[in-house]
CSV table of C-alpha atoms in Angstrom, one decimal:
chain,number,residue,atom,x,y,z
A,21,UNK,CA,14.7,-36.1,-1.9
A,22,UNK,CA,15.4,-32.3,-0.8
A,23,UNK,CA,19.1,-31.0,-1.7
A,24,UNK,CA,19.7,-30.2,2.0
A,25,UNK,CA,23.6,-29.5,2.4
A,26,UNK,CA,24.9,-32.5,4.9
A,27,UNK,CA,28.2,-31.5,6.3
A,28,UNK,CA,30.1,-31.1,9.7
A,29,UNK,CA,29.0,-27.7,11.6
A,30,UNK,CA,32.4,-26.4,12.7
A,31,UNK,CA,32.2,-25.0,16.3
A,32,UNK,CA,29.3,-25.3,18.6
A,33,UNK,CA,26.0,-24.2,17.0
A,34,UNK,CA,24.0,-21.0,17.8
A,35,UNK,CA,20.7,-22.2,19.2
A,36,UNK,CA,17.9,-20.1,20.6
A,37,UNK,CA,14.7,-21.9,22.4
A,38,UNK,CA,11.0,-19.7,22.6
A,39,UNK,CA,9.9,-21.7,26.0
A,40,UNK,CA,11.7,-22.8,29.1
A,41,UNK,CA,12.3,-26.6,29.0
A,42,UNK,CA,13.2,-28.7,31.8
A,43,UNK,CA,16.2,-28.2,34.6
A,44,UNK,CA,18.1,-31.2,33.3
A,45,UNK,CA,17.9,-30.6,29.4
A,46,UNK,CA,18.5,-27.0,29.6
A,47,UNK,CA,21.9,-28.0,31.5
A,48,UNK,CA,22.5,-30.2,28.3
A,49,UNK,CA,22.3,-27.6,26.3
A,50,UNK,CA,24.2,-25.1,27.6
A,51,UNK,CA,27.5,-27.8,27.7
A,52,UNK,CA,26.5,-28.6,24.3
A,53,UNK,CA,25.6,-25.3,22.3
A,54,UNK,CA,25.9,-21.9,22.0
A,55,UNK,CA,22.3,-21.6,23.4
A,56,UNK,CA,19.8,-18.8,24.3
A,57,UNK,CA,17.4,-19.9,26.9
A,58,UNK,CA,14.2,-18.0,28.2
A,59,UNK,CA,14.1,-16.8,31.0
A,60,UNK,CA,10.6,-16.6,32.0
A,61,UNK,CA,7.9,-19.2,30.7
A,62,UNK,CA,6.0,-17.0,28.6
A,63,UNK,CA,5.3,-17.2,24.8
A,64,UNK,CA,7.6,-14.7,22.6
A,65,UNK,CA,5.7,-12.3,20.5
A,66,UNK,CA,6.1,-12.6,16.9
A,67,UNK,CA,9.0,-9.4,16.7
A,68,UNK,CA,10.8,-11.5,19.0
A,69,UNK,CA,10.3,-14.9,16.8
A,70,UNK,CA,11.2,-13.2,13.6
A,71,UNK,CA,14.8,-11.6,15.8
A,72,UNK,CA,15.2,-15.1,17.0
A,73,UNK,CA,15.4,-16.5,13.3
A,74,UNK,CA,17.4,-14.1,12.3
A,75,UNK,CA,20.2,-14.5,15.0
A,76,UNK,CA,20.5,-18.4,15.2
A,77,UNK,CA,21.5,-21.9,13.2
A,78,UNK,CA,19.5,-23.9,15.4
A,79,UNK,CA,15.8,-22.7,16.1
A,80,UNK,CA,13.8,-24.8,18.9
A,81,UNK,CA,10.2,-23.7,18.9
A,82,UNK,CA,6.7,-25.1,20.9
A,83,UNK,CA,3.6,-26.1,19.2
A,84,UNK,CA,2.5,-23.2,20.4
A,85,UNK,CA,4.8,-20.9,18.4
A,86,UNK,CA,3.2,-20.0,14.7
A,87,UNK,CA,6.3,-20.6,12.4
A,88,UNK,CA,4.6,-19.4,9.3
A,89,UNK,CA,5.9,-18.7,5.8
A,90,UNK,CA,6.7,-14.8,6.2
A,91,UNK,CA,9.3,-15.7,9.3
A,92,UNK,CA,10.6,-18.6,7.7
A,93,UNK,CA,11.3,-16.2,4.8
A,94,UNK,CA,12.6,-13.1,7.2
A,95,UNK,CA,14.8,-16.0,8.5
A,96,UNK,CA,18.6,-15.6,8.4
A,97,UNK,CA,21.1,-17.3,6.2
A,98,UNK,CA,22.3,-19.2,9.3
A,99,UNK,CA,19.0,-20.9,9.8
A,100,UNK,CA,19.3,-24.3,9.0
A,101,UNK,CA,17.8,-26.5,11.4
A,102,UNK,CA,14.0,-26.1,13.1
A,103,UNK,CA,14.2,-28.2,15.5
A,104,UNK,CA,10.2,-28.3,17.1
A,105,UNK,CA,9.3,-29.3,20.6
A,106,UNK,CA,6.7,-31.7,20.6
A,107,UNK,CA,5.3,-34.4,18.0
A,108,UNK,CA,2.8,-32.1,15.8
A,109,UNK,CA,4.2,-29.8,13.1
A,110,UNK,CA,1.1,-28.4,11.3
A,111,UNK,CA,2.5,-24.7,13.2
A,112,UNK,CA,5.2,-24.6,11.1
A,113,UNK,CA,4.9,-24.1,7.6
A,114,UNK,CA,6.7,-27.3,6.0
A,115,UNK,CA,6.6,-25.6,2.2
A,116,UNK,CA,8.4,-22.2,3.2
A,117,UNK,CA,11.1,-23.9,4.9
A,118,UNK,CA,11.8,-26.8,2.5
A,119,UNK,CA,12.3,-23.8,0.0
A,120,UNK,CA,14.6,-22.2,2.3
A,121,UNK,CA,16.4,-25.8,2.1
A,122,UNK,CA,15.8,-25.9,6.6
A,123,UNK,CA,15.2,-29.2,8.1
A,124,UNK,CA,12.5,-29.7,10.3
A,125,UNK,CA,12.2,-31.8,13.1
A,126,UNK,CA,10.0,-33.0,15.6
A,127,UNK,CA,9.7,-35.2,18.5
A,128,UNK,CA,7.5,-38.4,17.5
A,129,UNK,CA,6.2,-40.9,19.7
A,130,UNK,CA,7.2,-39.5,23.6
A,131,UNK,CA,4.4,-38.2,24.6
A,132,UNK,CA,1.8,-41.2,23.1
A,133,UNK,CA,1.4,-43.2,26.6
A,134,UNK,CA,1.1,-39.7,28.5
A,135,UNK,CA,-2.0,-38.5,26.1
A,136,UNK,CA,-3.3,-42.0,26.1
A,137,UNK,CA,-3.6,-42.0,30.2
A,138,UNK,CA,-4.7,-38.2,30.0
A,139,UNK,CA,-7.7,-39.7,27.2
A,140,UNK,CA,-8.8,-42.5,29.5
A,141,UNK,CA,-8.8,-40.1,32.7
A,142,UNK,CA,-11.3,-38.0,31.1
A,143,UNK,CA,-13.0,-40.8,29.7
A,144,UNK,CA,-14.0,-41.9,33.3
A,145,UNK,CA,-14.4,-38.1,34.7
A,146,UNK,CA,-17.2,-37.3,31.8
A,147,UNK,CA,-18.8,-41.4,33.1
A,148,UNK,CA,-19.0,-40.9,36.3
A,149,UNK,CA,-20.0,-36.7,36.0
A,150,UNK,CA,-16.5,-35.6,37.8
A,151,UNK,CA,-17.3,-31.6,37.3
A,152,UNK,CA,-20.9,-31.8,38.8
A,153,UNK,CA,-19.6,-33.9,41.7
A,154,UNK,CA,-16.9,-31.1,42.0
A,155,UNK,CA,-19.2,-28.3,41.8
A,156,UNK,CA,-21.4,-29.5,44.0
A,157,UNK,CA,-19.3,-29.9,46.9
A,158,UNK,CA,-17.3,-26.5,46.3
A,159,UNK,CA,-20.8,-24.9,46.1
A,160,UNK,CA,-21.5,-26.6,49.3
A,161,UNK,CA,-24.9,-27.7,48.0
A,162,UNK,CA,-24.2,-31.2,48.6
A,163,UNK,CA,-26.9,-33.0,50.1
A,164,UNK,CA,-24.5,-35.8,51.3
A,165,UNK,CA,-25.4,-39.6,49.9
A,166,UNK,CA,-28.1,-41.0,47.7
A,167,UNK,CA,-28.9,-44.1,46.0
A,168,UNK,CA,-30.3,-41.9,42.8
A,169,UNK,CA,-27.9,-39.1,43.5
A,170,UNK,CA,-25.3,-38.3,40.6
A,171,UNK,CA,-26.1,-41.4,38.4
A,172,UNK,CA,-23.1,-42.2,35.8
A,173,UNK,CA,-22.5,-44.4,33.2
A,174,UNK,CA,-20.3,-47.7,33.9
A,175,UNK,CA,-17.1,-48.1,30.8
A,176,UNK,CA,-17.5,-52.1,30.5
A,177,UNK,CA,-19.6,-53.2,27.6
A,178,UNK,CA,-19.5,-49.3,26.4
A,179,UNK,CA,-18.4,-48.4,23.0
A,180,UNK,CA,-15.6,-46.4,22.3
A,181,UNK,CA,-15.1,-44.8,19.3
A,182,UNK,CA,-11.7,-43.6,18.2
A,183,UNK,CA,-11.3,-40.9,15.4
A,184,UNK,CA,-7.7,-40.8,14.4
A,185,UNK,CA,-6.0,-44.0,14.9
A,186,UNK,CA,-2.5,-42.7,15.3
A,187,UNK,CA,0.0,-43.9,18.1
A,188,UNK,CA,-2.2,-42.2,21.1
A,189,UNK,CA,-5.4,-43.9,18.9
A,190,UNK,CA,-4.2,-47.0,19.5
A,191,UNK,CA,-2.4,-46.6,22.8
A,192,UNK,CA,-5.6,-45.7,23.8
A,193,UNK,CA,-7.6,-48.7,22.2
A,194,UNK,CA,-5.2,-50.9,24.0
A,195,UNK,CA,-5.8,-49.1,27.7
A,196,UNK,CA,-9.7,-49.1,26.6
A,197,UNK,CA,-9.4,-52.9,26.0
A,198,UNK,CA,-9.0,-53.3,30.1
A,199,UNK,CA,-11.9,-51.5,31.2
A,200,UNK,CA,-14.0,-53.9,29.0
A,201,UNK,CA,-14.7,-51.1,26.3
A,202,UNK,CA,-16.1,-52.3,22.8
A,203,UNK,CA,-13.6,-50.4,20.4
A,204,UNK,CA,-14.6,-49.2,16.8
A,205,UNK,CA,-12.0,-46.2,15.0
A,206,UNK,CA,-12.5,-44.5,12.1
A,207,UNK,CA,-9.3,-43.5,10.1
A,208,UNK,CA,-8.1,-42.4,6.7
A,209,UNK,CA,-6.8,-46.0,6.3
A,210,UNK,CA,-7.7,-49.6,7.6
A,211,UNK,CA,-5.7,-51.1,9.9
A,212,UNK,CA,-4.1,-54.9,8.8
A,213,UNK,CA,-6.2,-57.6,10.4
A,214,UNK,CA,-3.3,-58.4,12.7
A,215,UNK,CA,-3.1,-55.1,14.2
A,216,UNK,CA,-6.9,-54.9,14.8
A,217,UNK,CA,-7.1,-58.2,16.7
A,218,UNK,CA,-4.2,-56.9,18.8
A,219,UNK,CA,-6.3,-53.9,19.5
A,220,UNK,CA,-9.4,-55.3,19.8
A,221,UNK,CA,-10.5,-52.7,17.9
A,222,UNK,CA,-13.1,-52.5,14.6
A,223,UNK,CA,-13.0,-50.1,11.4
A,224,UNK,CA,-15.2,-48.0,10.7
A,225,UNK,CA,-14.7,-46.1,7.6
A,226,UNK,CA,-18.3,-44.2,8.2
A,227,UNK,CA,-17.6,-41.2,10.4
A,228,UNK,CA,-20.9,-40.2,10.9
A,229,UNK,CA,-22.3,-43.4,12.1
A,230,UNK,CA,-19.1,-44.0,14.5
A,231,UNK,CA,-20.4,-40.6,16.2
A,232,UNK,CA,-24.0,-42.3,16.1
A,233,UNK,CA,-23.3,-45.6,17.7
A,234,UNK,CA,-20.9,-44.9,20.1
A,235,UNK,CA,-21.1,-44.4,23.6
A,236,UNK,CA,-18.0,-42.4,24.2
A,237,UNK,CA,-15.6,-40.8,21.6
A,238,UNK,CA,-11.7,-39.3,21.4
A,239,UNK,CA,-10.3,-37.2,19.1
A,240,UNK,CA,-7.0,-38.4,17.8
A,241,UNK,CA,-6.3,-36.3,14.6
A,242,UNK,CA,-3.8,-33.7,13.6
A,243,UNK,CA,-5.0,-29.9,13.2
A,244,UNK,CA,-5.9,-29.2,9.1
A,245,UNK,CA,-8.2,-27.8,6.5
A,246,UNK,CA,-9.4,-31.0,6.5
A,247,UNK,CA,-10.0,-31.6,10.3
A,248,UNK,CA,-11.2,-28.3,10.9
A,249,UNK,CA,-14.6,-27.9,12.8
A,250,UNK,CA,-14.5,-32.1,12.2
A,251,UNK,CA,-17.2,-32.4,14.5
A,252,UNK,CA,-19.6,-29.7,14.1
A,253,UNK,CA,-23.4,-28.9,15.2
A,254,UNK,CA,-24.8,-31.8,12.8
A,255,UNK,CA,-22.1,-34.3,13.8
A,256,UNK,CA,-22.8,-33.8,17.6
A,257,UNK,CA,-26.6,-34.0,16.6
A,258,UNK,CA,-25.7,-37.7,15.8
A,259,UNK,CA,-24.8,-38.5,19.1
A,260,UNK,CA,-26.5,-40.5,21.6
A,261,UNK,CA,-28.1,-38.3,24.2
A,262,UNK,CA,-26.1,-40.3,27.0
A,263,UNK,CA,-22.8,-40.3,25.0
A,264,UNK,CA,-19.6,-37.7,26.1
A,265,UNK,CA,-17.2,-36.5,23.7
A,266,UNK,CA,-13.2,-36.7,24.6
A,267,UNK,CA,-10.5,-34.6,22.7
A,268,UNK,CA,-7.2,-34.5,23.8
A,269,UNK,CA,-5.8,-33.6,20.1
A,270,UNK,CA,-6.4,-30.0,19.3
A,271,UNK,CA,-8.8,-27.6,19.9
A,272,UNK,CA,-9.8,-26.2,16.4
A,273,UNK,CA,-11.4,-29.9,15.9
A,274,UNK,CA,-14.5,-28.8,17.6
A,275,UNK,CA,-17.2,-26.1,16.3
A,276,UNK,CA,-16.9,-24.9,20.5
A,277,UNK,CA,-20.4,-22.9,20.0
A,278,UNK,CA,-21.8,-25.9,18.3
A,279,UNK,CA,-20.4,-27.8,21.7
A,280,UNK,CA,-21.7,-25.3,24.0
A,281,UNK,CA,-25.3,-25.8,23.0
A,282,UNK,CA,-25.2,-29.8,22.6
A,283,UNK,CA,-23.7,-29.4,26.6
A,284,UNK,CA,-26.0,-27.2,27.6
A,285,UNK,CA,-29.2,-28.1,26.2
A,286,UNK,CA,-28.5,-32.0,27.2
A,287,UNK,CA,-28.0,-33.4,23.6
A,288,UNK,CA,-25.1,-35.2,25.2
A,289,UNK,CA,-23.7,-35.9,28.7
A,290,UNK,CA,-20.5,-34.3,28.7
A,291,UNK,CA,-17.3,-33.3,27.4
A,292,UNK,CA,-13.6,-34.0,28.5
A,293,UNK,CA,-11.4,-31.3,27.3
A,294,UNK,CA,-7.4,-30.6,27.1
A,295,UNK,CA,-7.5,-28.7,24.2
A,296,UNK,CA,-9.2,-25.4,23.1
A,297,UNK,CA,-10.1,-23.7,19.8
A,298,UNK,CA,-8.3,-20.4,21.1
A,299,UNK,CA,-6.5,-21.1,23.5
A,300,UNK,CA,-4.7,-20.0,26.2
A,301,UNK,CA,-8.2,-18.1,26.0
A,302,UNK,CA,-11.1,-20.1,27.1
A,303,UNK,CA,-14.8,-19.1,26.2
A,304,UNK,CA,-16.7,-18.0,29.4
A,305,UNK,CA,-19.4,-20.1,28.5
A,306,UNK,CA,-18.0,-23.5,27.6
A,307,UNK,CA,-16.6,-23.2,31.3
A,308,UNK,CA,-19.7,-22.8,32.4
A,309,UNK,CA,-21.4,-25.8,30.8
A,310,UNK,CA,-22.0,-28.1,34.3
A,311,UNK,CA,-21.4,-31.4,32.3
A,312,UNK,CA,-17.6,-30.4,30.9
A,313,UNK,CA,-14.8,-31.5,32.4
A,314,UNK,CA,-12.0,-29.3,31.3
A,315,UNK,CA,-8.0,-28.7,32.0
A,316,UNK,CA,-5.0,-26.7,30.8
A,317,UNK,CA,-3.4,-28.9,28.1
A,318,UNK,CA,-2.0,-31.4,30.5
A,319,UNK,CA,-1.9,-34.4,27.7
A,320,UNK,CA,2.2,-34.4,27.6
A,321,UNK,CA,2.8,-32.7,30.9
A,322,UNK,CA,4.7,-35.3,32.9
A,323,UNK,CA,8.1,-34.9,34.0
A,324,UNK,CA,9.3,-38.1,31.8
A,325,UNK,CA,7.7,-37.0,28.7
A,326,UNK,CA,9.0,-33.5,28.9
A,327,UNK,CA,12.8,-35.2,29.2
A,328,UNK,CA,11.8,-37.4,26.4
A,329,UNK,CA,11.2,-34.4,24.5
A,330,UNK,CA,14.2,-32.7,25.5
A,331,UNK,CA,16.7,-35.6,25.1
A,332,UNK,CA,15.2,-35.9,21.5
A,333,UNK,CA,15.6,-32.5,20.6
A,334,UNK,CA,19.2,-32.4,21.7
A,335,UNK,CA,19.7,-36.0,19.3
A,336,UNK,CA,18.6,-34.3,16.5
A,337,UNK,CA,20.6,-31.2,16.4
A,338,UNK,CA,24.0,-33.2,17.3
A,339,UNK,CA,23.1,-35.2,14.1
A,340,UNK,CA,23.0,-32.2,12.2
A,341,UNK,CA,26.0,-30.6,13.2
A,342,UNK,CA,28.1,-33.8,13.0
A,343,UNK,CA,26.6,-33.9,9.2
A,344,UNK,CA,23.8,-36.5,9.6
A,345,UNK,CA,19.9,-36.6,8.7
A,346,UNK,CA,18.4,-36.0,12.1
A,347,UNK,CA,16.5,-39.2,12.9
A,348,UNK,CA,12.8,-37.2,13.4
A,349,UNK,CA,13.4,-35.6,10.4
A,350,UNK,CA,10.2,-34.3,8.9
A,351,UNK,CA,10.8,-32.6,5.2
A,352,UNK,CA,12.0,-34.8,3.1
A,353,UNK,CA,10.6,-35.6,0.0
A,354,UNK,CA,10.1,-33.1,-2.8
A,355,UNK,CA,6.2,-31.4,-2.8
């Protein structure tokens, strides 16, 4: 186990936040710490990040903030505690601050049902070809009804298949199970029998023929080396012509040129975005594609998952100035 120093913070805790978090938890904060809140909603620059660390105990970034190894290091001595909004934590270098002896938290698990209902929105949106309806009528080209007009693709009977079988994975598995979805996942481990019958929901340890035999597929996995450009030009070339692709995860899982041209030369149907490669920047011309439905990172935004988020962060820093492991602790074994 790290040698992480466990002991009463005496006094209330300097804490600085990058982003603006909601009415009710910033109230929370301010009764509770000695806290620095933004005032406007935008993203600090890196100066101000590496001023931040310098000037606080408690650090709260997003998953939007790069925490890497030369901040952690430019850290002050008073850093102790990184306490991250939201569940992933592959911006923050785990390595740098486990040798700086900081904890690291996260907040786990609030945001799975929100994701899940975001995945199966797009889900039917790419089906039933939401952005060329849309375009249509704001282009005013709309010829009104038509028995051929628009044609979709119904969900019951369809095959789903789920690459990263995390909690959204299998939230979304068990909201798939009620449109009558056939569920295959692919993961870096099998699932117990027990939890597959309660998911409905078949392994796959093949990635490339999940891609091949499915009829729609999400992207559940955590941004890596590993998972980087995951589905490239060859594994979209595996899909069915009629399939759509869903991620909801992050961005950098999808080669987005490689996407482009699969969109826009009809190798698939259509896409269902949340996430981009770069953004808040969004390429031109994956906008353009006529068969991608596409919004602003919307998968946690919901006025209960935000609180969620907020009440955790707030749990885990009172744990560690009272002396206690913070219960979303996330460094703590030896590397």
């Amino acid at each position: 186990m790290a040698n992480y120093e466990e002991k009463r913070f005496e006094g209330r805790p300097r804490v600085i936040v990058t982003r603006r978090l909601l009415p009710l938890t910033e109230a929370r904060m301010r009764e509770l710490f000695d806290v620095r809140l933004r005032e406007v909603d935008v993203p600090m620059t890196r100066d101000a990040l590496a001023a931040a660390m310098r000037e606080c105990d408690v650090f709260v970034p997003c998953v939007t903030d790069h925490i890497d190894s030369e901040l952690i290091e430019q850290a002050g001595p008073e850093l102790r505690l990184i306490a991250s909004f939201g569940m992933g934590t592959e911006h923050i270098d785990l390595a740098a601050a486990h040798a700086r002896r900081i904890m690291v938290t996260n907040t786990p698990g609030v945001f799975t049902d929100d994701t899940a209902d975001l995945t199966l929105a797009l889900i039917i949106l790419t089906a039933r070809r939401f952005a060329e309806g849309e375009r249509v009528l704001r282009e005013g080209s709309w010829g009104g009804w038509g028995p051929a007009e628009l044609l979709g693709q119904s969900l019951g009977g369809k095959r789903l298949g789920i690459v990263g079988m995390g909690r959204i994975g299998q939230a979304v598995a068990h909201r798939a199970r009620a449109f009558g979805m056939a569920v295959r996942y692919h993961n870096r481990h099998r699932f117990p029998a027990a939890i597959e019958n309660m998911l409905a929901a078949h392994y796959e340890p093949d990635l490339d023929r999940l891609l091949a035999e499915s009829d729609f597929v999400t992207l559940h996995c955590p941004a890596s080396p590993q998972t980087h450009h995951l589905i490239d030009a060859r594994r979209l070339a595996l899909m069915k012509p009629n399939a759509c692709i869903v991620n909801t995860a992050r961005g950098q899982l999808i080669d987005e040129d490689a996407l482009i041209a699969a969109l826009t030369e009809g190798r698939i149907a259509a896409a269902g975005l949340d996430v981009f490669a770069t953004e808040p920047d969004v390429s031109p011309r994956l906008l353009a594609a006529p068969n991608l439905v596409a919004i602003p990172h919307l998968g946690s935004a919901t006025v209960e998952g935000r609180e969620a988020a907020g009440d955790r962060i707030i749990a885990n820093i009172r744990f560690w100035a009272d002396g206690h492991r913070p219960p979303d602790m996330v460094l703590t074994a030896l590397p």
